[in-house]
Amino acid sequence: MSPPLLQLGVLLSSMAIISNWMSQTLPALVELNTTRLWTPDALTQVSPKEGWQVYSSAQDPDGRCICTVVAPEQNLCSRDAKSRQLRQLLEKVQNMSQSIEVLNLRTQRDFQYVLKMETQMKGLKAKFRQIEDDRKTLMTKHFQDLKEKMDELLPLIPVLEQYKTDARLITQFKEEIRNLSAVLTGIQEELGAYDYEELHLRVLSLETRLRDCMKKLTCGKLMKITGPITVKTSGTRFGAWMTDPLASERNNRVWYMDSYTNNKIVREYKSMADFVSGAESRTYNLPFKWAGTNHVVYNGSLYFNKYQSNIVIKYSFDLGRVLAQRSLEYAGFQNVYPYTWGGFSDIDLMADEIGLWAVYATNQNAGNIVISQLNPDTLEVVKSWNTGYPKRSAGESFMICGTLYVTNSHLTGAKVYYSYSTKTSSYEYTDIPFHNQYFHISMLDYNARDRALYAWNNGHQVLFNVTLFHIIKTEDDT
């Protein structure tokens, strides 16, 4: 392969990966990476026949990030057509360069603020050390107040360090855009010397790498919860509603299960709009009553806790029958270890980016929360983790990327207070508030496809947006 073409492949790959990082990671550091629900972004539909199309990032109607390079269809085009396509690509790169320039100005402004903030924090730390050495001369109350403020600021120092690194990456990205423009100009001048077909294959390879890059952005640490958005007001004070996180983009069915006991009827709606308008498409009469409100739909099947038992049921909507059922060994049921609001919420079934989970408590773990990953086909327990958080003290809980997040209440003032990572088998206490608009939450579950929390809030079906902090690791980091 000739050197200019090799440079093009390398720069295209670098440009796409850094652009994807820039659109996802950098906004998260300044709390701009909030999931948007039901916002119809205007995405231009482009046919591959129109030429090379380069996008740094976009969002689909469901709020998911899209990074794409669309290559033209293979054809026996003339040299003039190839030249025109390369000119179009050059124009796209130049437009991106201008956008990067605008972003760089904003980043430099924010970076100066970060440097100022970092200096203030380090000065406060030095001052605090000086005061601590002479704390006997200060009143105990004032000393304790200052110490608490310092403890709140300390976690920000590594975030600021990461931000400085990110600012340097944007500067590098600007330089690579300039280099890419020069390479494209050279290719235009020497078009006959290059293999157009090979260039096409490299762009297809780049698209695969972009998809791999997106997988790295799938998971992150919960930083913020905003909302809620009230979708509908219906049913009793207690219930559950959900969509399937593994459904295709065209499948937007909604399932609705009112009450926490004495019910076997599941209502299905073809879309969120039908759910809001009340246009049911189908109802299912389950063979068993359910217990609680902590059900989940996963890959076309409903998973729920059978009433008056610790048995988990897998029910296929397509087949209309039970595919599997299994008892969770030692799991409490029938309000032995419920959440703070009761309602037979002993066993909570949930799903995230990693798979299917059950959250419950046992006598063997002194009534504290147990997390079990389940095989979605057989319902066998793959692995379990014993936590030290009392199940009866938890308002609700949900899983994101293998980490369990627990709220401290189901009433007004509730917040995410505790988290447990199954990856590291470690826990930490958190302080992530959210607005309990209707004062009583009886269901709170994360949907990995929508990047949102579905909640049943005192007879209101609501959605919360979540902000996740992403750290992208390259192959050199592993």
XYZ file of C-alpha atoms in Angstrom:
478
model
C 0.000 0.000 0.000
C 1.382 3.460 -0.869
C 2.297 5.828 1.995
C -0.394 8.500 1.445
C -3.140 5.876 1.468
C -1.718 4.318 4.632
C -1.766 7.743 6.255
C -5.417 8.121 5.254
C -6.395 4.817 6.928
C -4.570 5.660 10.135
C -5.962 9.187 10.304
C -9.514 8.111 9.519
C -9.358 5.530 12.311
C -7.880 7.996 14.791
C -10.386 10.668 13.795
C -13.394 8.381 14.311
C -12.305 6.977 17.650
C -11.383 10.379 19.117
C -14.546 11.943 17.682
C -16.645 9.228 19.288
C -14.791 9.724 22.571
C -15.301 13.453 22.298
C -19.068 13.177 21.773
C -19.575 10.783 24.690
C -16.836 11.068 27.303
C -16.060 14.809 27.337
C -19.701 15.926 27.794
C -20.034 13.405 30.638
C -17.162 15.119 32.489
C -19.023 18.437 32.451
C -22.423 16.765 33.058
C -23.714 17.289 29.526
C -24.118 13.600 28.701
C -27.728 13.329 29.861
C -29.920 10.824 28.061
C -32.614 12.519 25.970
C -35.951 10.746 25.653
C -38.474 11.310 22.879
C -36.456 14.092 21.204
C -36.727 13.661 17.433
C -33.236 14.602 16.240
C -33.126 15.626 12.606
C -30.895 13.034 11.036
C -30.217 13.455 7.318
C -30.867 10.259 5.393
C -28.054 9.799 2.885
C -27.823 7.191 0.179
C -24.404 5.612 -0.323
C -24.748 6.506 -3.993
C -24.314 10.181 -3.145
C -20.699 9.741 -2.157
C -18.580 9.532 0.992
C -20.432 10.625 4.117
C -18.592 11.195 7.417
C -20.358 11.758 10.733
C -18.620 12.435 14.040
C -21.723 11.612 16.110
C -25.516 11.754 16.114
C -28.485 10.393 18.028
C -31.378 8.254 16.900
C -34.994 8.807 18.126
C -34.334 6.543 21.121
C -31.391 8.632 22.282
C -28.645 6.174 21.367
C -25.366 7.463 20.011
C -24.470 6.695 16.375
C -21.014 6.998 14.878
C -20.927 6.073 11.187
C -18.922 6.315 8.003
C -21.088 5.508 4.965
C -19.110 4.391 1.952
C -20.419 4.607 -1.633
C -21.674 1.502 -3.383
C -19.185 -0.320 -5.557
C -19.496 0.583 -9.198
C -17.416 1.084 -12.268
C -17.406 4.847 -11.917
C -15.234 7.109 -14.018
C -12.199 8.945 -12.725
C -14.286 12.147 -12.682
C -16.830 10.525 -10.336
C -14.055 9.371 -8.010
C -12.588 12.819 -7.973
C -15.956 14.331 -7.175
C -16.477 11.909 -4.301
C -13.075 12.677 -2.835
C -13.803 16.398 -3.109
C -17.001 15.830 -1.174
C -15.078 13.955 1.503
C -12.568 16.804 1.681
C -15.415 19.284 2.180
C -16.790 17.126 5.008
C -13.407 17.060 6.709
C -13.070 20.814 6.354
C -16.513 21.279 7.925
C -15.471 19.009 10.778
C -12.303 21.053 11.209
C -14.378 24.197 11.672
C -16.592 22.426 14.223
C -13.518 21.225 16.092
C -12.216 24.791 16.171
C -15.439 25.969 17.842
C -15.300 23.072 20.323
C -11.660 23.816 21.047
C -12.448 27.432 21.960
C -15.123 26.254 24.371
C -12.822 23.575 25.774
C -10.005 26.059 26.337
C -12.417 28.334 28.178
C -13.583 25.474 30.394
C -10.004 24.325 30.810
C -8.996 27.713 32.257
C -11.859 27.386 34.706
C -10.668 23.890 35.634
C -7.110 25.131 36.250
C -8.436 27.932 38.442
C -10.631 25.501 40.349
C -7.764 23.054 40.779
C -5.544 25.811 42.213
C -8.274 26.810 44.642
C -8.773 23.202 45.763
C -5.065 22.638 46.300
C -4.838 25.931 48.194
C -7.724 24.864 50.372
C -6.007 21.541 50.998
C -2.796 23.285 52.083
C -4.735 25.670 54.277
C -6.610 22.801 55.827
C -3.364 20.998 56.663
C -2.057 24.144 58.334
C -5.264 24.515 60.328
C -5.230 20.837 61.261
C -1.712 21.234 62.713
C -2.979 24.027 64.923
C -6.549 22.843 65.429
C -6.289 23.034 69.204
C -6.642 26.817 68.921
C -9.899 26.579 66.934
C -13.399 25.856 68.041
C -14.335 22.215 67.438
C -17.458 23.076 65.454
C -15.674 25.337 62.942
C -12.937 22.779 62.441
C -15.447 20.002 61.739
C -17.353 22.166 59.205
C -14.155 22.922 57.315
C -13.133 19.258 57.319
C -16.499 18.198 55.846
C -16.205 20.748 53.016
C -12.737 19.487 52.228
C -13.953 15.871 52.115
C -16.597 16.893 49.570
C -13.991 18.479 47.285
C -11.343 15.766 47.380
C -13.109 13.382 44.888
C -13.038 16.138 42.258
C -9.240 16.199 42.001
C -8.902 13.027 39.830
C -11.770 14.262 37.627
C -9.911 17.525 37.040
C -6.744 15.630 36.174
C -8.698 13.574 33.637
C -10.163 16.781 32.172
C -6.681 18.226 31.556
C -5.733 15.039 29.698
C -8.896 15.251 27.602
C -8.141 18.856 26.645
C -4.745 17.794 25.297
C -6.422 15.056 23.234
C -8.671 17.612 21.544
C -5.604 19.633 20.535
C -4.107 16.479 18.997
C -7.389 15.814 17.213
C -7.252 19.270 15.603
C -3.768 18.557 14.252
C -4.830 15.191 12.818
C -7.775 16.834 11.033
C -5.350 19.247 9.379
C -3.082 16.360 8.344
C -6.046 14.449 6.929
C -7.049 17.426 4.791
C -3.526 17.569 3.360
C -3.537 13.838 2.570
C -6.929 14.062 0.842
C -5.717 16.993 -1.253
C -2.689 14.928 -2.307
C -4.898 11.984 -3.266
C -7.064 14.253 -5.398
C -3.967 15.366 -7.318
C -2.706 11.812 -7.818
C -5.998 9.932 -8.072
C -4.867 7.596 -10.819
C -2.100 6.136 -8.672
C -4.401 4.698 -5.970
C -6.626 1.679 -5.659
C -10.145 2.992 -5.105
C -11.458 -0.452 -4.213
C -8.891 -0.836 -1.447
C -9.838 2.571 -0.064
C -13.464 1.443 0.006
C -12.541 -1.672 2.001
C -10.595 0.387 4.505
C -13.611 2.577 5.146
C -15.766 -0.516 5.710
C -13.155 -1.728 8.181
C -13.310 1.664 9.884
C -17.065 1.300 10.311
C -16.482 -1.989 12.159
C -13.958 -0.307 14.429
C -16.458 2.444 15.135
C -18.982 -0.148 16.301
C -16.335 -1.624 18.602
C -15.675 1.855 19.946
C -19.364 2.276 20.717
C -19.320 -0.928 22.763
C -16.790 0.714 25.057
C -19.299 3.502 25.667
C -22.081 1.110 26.654
C -21.208 1.032 30.329
C -20.417 3.731 32.821
C -20.750 4.809 36.435
C -23.988 6.480 37.513
C -23.368 10.175 38.206
C -26.758 11.868 38.042
C -30.519 11.222 37.766
C -32.786 13.886 36.245
C -36.515 14.172 35.609
C -38.965 12.664 35.942
C -40.965 12.766 32.733
C -44.562 11.773 33.448
C -45.690 9.458 30.653
C -49.113 8.485 31.952
C -51.336 8.438 35.038
C -53.183 5.148 35.476
C -53.784 2.148 37.725
C -53.422 1.771 41.464
C -50.645 3.121 43.706
C -48.537 0.031 42.971
C -47.556 -1.613 39.706
C -44.932 -2.108 36.993
C -44.458 -1.088 33.376
C -41.538 -1.865 31.091
C -40.071 -2.357 27.622
C -37.652 -5.042 26.416
C -33.995 -3.870 26.487
C -33.063 -6.528 23.903
C -35.856 -5.700 21.445
C -35.007 -4.479 17.947
C -35.184 -0.779 17.107
C -38.570 -1.259 15.437
C -40.010 -3.191 18.376
C -41.220 -0.677 20.966
C -43.824 -2.751 22.775
C -44.799 -1.720 26.305
C -46.072 -4.084 29.003
C -48.225 -3.017 31.949
C -48.860 -4.963 35.189
C -51.114 -3.226 37.712
C -50.996 -3.999 41.466
C -48.530 -6.107 43.441
C -50.723 -9.194 44.042
C -54.000 -10.944 43.158
C -53.522 -10.297 39.469
C -52.516 -12.376 36.440
C -53.338 -9.969 33.578
C -50.503 -8.406 31.561
C -51.492 -5.695 29.062
C -49.430 -5.116 25.933
C -49.179 -1.984 23.758
C -47.459 -1.817 20.364
C -45.732 1.487 21.076
C -45.269 4.172 23.690
C -47.839 6.310 21.870
C -50.405 3.489 22.084
C -49.602 3.103 25.773
C -50.251 6.790 26.396
C -53.533 6.700 24.456
C -54.607 3.395 26.062
C -54.804 1.430 22.785
C -54.096 -2.145 23.940
C -52.881 -4.598 21.325
C -53.116 -7.757 23.426
C -53.617 -9.115 26.945
C -51.998 -12.169 28.530
C -53.576 -14.260 31.285
C -50.617 -15.719 33.176
C -50.922 -19.225 34.688
C -49.870 -17.892 38.120
C -50.414 -14.742 40.134
C -47.355 -12.596 40.634
C -45.873 -11.182 43.832
C -44.546 -7.638 44.074
C -43.857 -5.198 41.250
C -40.278 -6.168 40.435
C -40.789 -7.970 37.128
C -38.718 -7.652 33.972
C -39.168 -8.352 30.254
C -35.956 -9.672 28.725
C -35.486 -10.974 25.171
C -39.193 -11.524 24.570
C -40.016 -13.251 27.877
C -41.482 -12.042 31.155
C -39.653 -12.961 34.361
C -41.681 -12.667 37.574
C -41.898 -13.993 41.145
C -44.685 -16.513 41.656
C -47.086 -15.499 44.433
C -46.439 -16.964 47.907
C -43.134 -18.559 46.871
C -39.511 -17.841 46.024
C -39.996 -19.357 42.556
C -38.990 -17.353 39.482
C -41.134 -17.888 36.362
C -40.073 -17.358 32.746
C -43.098 -16.788 30.505
C -42.791 -16.433 26.701
C -45.090 -13.805 25.194
C -44.702 -15.260 21.682
C -45.496 -18.833 22.728
C -47.953 -17.937 25.466
C -46.597 -20.446 27.961
C -44.116 -20.975 30.774
C -40.648 -21.912 29.507
C -38.870 -22.344 32.852
C -39.346 -21.995 36.602
C -36.887 -22.374 39.460
C -36.721 -21.684 43.169
C -34.168 -19.168 44.469
C -32.540 -21.136 47.247
C -33.015 -19.603 50.727
C -34.560 -16.422 49.279
C -37.097 -14.791 51.579
C -40.623 -14.225 50.249
C -44.118 -13.114 51.338
C -42.893 -9.888 52.982
C -40.068 -11.532 54.931
C -37.404 -9.308 53.306
C -39.265 -6.689 51.227
C -38.226 -3.157 50.329
C -39.250 -0.403 52.739
C -42.720 -0.082 51.193
C -43.636 -3.803 51.594
C -45.878 -5.126 48.840
C -44.285 -8.625 48.617
C -41.222 -6.973 47.064
C -38.857 -9.621 48.482
C -37.488 -10.731 45.093
C -36.500 -8.093 42.531
C -35.778 -9.252 38.961
C -33.861 -6.900 36.695
C -31.650 -6.713 33.602
C -28.752 -4.549 32.458
C -26.015 -4.526 29.792
C -24.517 -7.719 31.261
C -27.581 -9.929 31.671
C -30.393 -11.048 33.980
C -30.249 -10.547 37.760
C -32.185 -11.355 40.930
C -31.887 -9.239 44.084
C -33.202 -10.663 47.353
C -32.199 -11.475 50.942
C -31.611 -14.655 52.927
C -31.394 -15.679 56.567
C -27.907 -16.990 55.826
C -26.845 -13.437 54.900
C -28.588 -11.950 57.953
C -31.319 -10.324 55.881
C -28.796 -8.375 53.809
C -29.070 -8.046 50.033
C -27.882 -10.932 47.854
C -27.194 -10.336 44.144
C -27.443 -13.338 41.814
C -26.792 -13.449 38.100
C -29.248 -15.830 36.421
C -29.038 -17.921 33.284
C -31.939 -16.450 31.240
C -32.774 -19.841 29.697
C -32.671 -22.181 32.706
C -32.925 -19.633 35.580
C -29.969 -21.322 37.265
C -27.832 -19.071 39.456
C -24.555 -18.385 37.640
C -22.898 -16.542 40.542
C -23.947 -14.748 43.726
C -22.582 -11.849 45.776
C -23.453 -11.236 49.442
C -23.642 -7.552 50.348
C -23.833 -5.933 53.773
C -26.843 -3.711 53.046
C -30.119 -4.669 54.816
C -32.856 -5.426 52.297
C -35.550 -3.963 54.569
C -33.684 -0.627 54.626
C -33.689 -0.315 50.828
C -36.391 1.698 49.051
C -35.697 0.195 45.605
C -32.683 -0.943 43.584
C -31.545 -1.313 39.967
C -28.522 -2.629 38.032
C -26.348 -0.674 35.583
C -23.320 -2.383 34.026
C -23.044 -5.011 36.764
C -23.321 -2.508 39.618
C -26.317 -2.527 41.957
C -27.582 0.911 42.999
C -29.776 1.057 46.114
C -32.057 3.890 47.216
C -32.477 4.672 50.900
C -36.252 5.214 50.753
C -39.362 5.005 48.584
C -40.701 8.346 49.887
C -39.898 12.037 49.387
C -36.196 12.784 49.808
C -35.088 9.427 48.444
C -31.634 9.172 46.909
C -29.226 6.534 45.622
C -27.318 5.855 48.819
C -25.333 2.649 48.230
C -23.759 0.801 45.305
C -22.153 -2.617 44.970
C -19.947 -3.616 42.032
C -20.070 -7.281 41.049
C -16.948 -6.707 38.956
C -14.776 -5.773 41.954
C -16.940 -7.290 44.747
C -16.766 -3.965 46.553
C -19.239 -1.335 47.727
C -19.374 2.398 48.320
C -21.817 4.877 49.793
C -23.129 7.417 47.298
C -25.257 10.552 47.356
C -27.252 10.808 44.110
C -30.616 12.524 44.709
C -33.619 12.311 42.415
C -37.038 13.960 42.398
C -39.769 11.737 43.853
C -42.508 13.871 42.301
C -45.504 11.827 43.443
C -44.116 10.848 46.856
C -44.242 7.017 46.679
C -42.135 4.788 44.382
C -43.055 1.111 44.166
C -41.000 0.161 41.087
C -37.671 1.482 39.750
C -35.816 -0.382 36.974
C -33.085 0.510 34.485
C -33.501 -0.120 30.753
C -30.145 -0.474 28.992
C -31.563 0.195 25.515
C -33.256 3.459 26.505
C -30.580 4.476 29.041
C -33.421 5.416 31.407
C -35.080 4.426 34.677
C -38.690 3.246 34.461
C -40.669 4.000 37.630
C -44.169 3.542 39.028
C -44.724 6.611 41.200
C -48.002 6.505 43.138
C -50.165 5.641 40.133
C -48.019 7.577 37.645
C -45.777 5.935 35.051
C -42.632 8.072 34.808
C -39.140 8.029 33.262
C -35.885 9.317 34.733
C -32.861 10.267 32.631
C -29.463 9.056 33.787
C -25.984 10.482 33.308
C -23.157 7.935 33.178
C -19.435 8.664 33.499
C -17.472 6.824 30.792
C -13.789 5.934 30.880
C -12.622 4.485 27.555
C -9.698 2.085 27.862
C -7.535 1.418 24.840
C -5.715 -1.821 24.167
C -2.602 -0.282 25.726
C -4.486 0.200 29.005
C -5.510 -3.431 29.371
